[in-house]
Amino acid sequence: MSIDTLDNDTTRLEQLWARDFGNAYVERNREAWVDRGPFWQDVAQRYPFASALEIGCNVGGNLKWLAGCDRQIDLTGIDVNGQALEELRSKLPQVTTLQTPGRDLPFADGSFGLTFTMGVLIHVSPESLSDVMSEIVRCSKRFVLCGEYFAEQTVEVPYRGHEGALYKRNFGQLYAEQFPELSLLETGFLPKGEGFDDVTFWIFEKDQG
Ligand SMILES: C[S@@+](CC[C@H](N)C(=O)[O-])C[C@H]1O[C@@H](n2cnc3c(N)ncnc32)[C@H](O)[C@@H]1O
């Protein structure tokens, strides 16, 4: 379903990010990626994926590091914001980009060795969160990485003057509960000052059986 044919909370948030609010985020965060190298180099070294899909990739602050690591990784980024994708394409033309919401990924099952989000599920409407996570797991052949703001109990936090635009959750637990085919490999915390703004991450492996 396209962004414009839905009329609900899911569309409200997707359109917020697709339009002026999302464009302003692009303007503010062009340099947000500069300190993220060590994390992504470490992930790429320890997990043997040959392709990766980032859901909500913005201007490529994560994909940039995967593009620059020692081995070649086929990279794809999707986002609802067209300006972000345009900037990503001009910086990293080797990355395949697509403007589409995370709840509707036009890729075959198991298309990517790694699928991941960084600071994106927190901005997904509660009514479509489960669908977005299902799509992320479906498109992964092996690894799923989730990096998001953590809270033990779900808490909504006003975000830049908007209600219902940011939810901290125990995303690791949600993945584990919803997808029994996932095993947790590791979890960790990326503090402010390492380019990630107090993000908790989980890395899962999909049952290969
Ligand atoms: C806070 S930014 C994080 C950007 C990037 N992942 C990073 O770590 O720098 C959230 C991004 O997710 C995108 N986004 C928000 N909701 C989305 C959705 N439902 N589907 C796809 N992208 C979405 C926004 O347009 C924005 O680029």
Coordinates of C-alpha atoms and ligand atoms in Angstrom, one line a residue, residues 10 13-14 16-18 22-23 25-26 29 32-33 36 40 54-62 78-82 84 100-105 116-125 128 132 147-149 159 195-196, ligand 1:
T10 CA 0.7 4.8 10.6
L13 CA 4.0 9.2 11.2
E14 CA 5.3 8.1 7.8
L16 CA 5.7 13.4 9.1
W17 CA 9.1 11.9 8.2
A18 CA 8.5 12.0 4.5
G22 CA 11.9 14.7 8.0
N23 CA 13.7 17.2 5.7
Y25 CA 16.1 16.1 10.4
V26 CA 18.3 15.7 7.3
N29 CA 22.0 15.5 11.2
A32 CA 25.7 12.6 13.0
W33 CA 27.6 9.6 11.6
R36 CA 30.1 5.5 14.4
W40 CA 30.2 -0.9 12.4
E54 CA 18.9 -0.7 6.5
I55 CA 15.3 0.3 7.2
G56 CA 15.2 4.1 7.8
C57 CA 18.7 4.7 6.5
N58 CA 18.4 8.5 6.2
V59 CA 21.5 10.0 4.5
G60 CA 23.6 6.8 5.2
G61 CA 25.3 7.5 8.5
N62 CA 25.5 3.7 9.1
I78 CA 15.1 2.2 2.3
D79 CA 13.4 5.3 3.8
V80 CA 10.2 7.3 3.5
N81 CA 12.1 10.6 3.1
G82 CA 13.1 11.4 -0.5
A84 CA 17.6 11.8 2.6
T100 CA 9.1 2.9 0.8
P101 CA 7.8 2.4 4.4
G102 CA 9.3 -0.3 6.5
R103 CA 5.9 -2.1 6.8
D104 CA 6.0 -3.0 3.1
L105 CA 9.4 -4.1 1.9
F116 CA 18.8 -3.6 10.6
T117 CA 17.4 -0.4 12.1
M118 CA 19.0 2.4 14.1
G119 CA 16.7 4.9 15.8
V120 CA 13.7 4.0 13.5
L121 CA 11.4 1.6 15.3
I122 CA 11.0 4.2 18.1
H123 CA 9.3 6.4 15.5
V124 CA 6.9 3.7 14.1
S125 CA 3.3 3.8 15.1
S128 CA 2.2 -1.0 12.6
V132 CA 7.5 -3.5 10.4
G147 CA 19.5 -0.3 17.7
E148 CA 16.9 1.8 19.5
Y149 CA 16.1 3.8 22.6
Y159 CA 9.6 14.6 20.3
G195 CA 27.7 8.9 17.6
F196 CA 24.6 7.0 18.7
Ligands
LIG1 C1 16.0 9.2 13.7 S1 16.3 8.9 12.0 C2 17.6 7.6 12.0 C3 18.4 7.6 10.7 C4 19.5 6.5 10.6 N1 18.9 5.2 10.8 C5 20.6 6.8 11.5 O1 20.9 5.9 12.4 O2 21.2 7.8 11.4 C6 14.9 7.9 11.5 C7 14.8 7.6 10.0 O3 13.8 6.7 9.7 C8 13.0 7.1 8.7 N2 11.6 6.5 8.9 C9 10.8 6.9 9.9 N3 9.7 6.0 9.9 C10 9.9 5.2 8.9 C11 9.1 4.1 8.3 N4 7.9 3.8 8.9 N5 9.6 3.4 7.3 C12 10.8 3.7 6.8 N6 11.6 4.8 7.2 C13 11.1 5.5 8.3 C14 13.0 8.6 8.7 O4 12.7 9.2 7.5 C15 14.5 8.8 9.1 O5 15.3 8.9 8.0

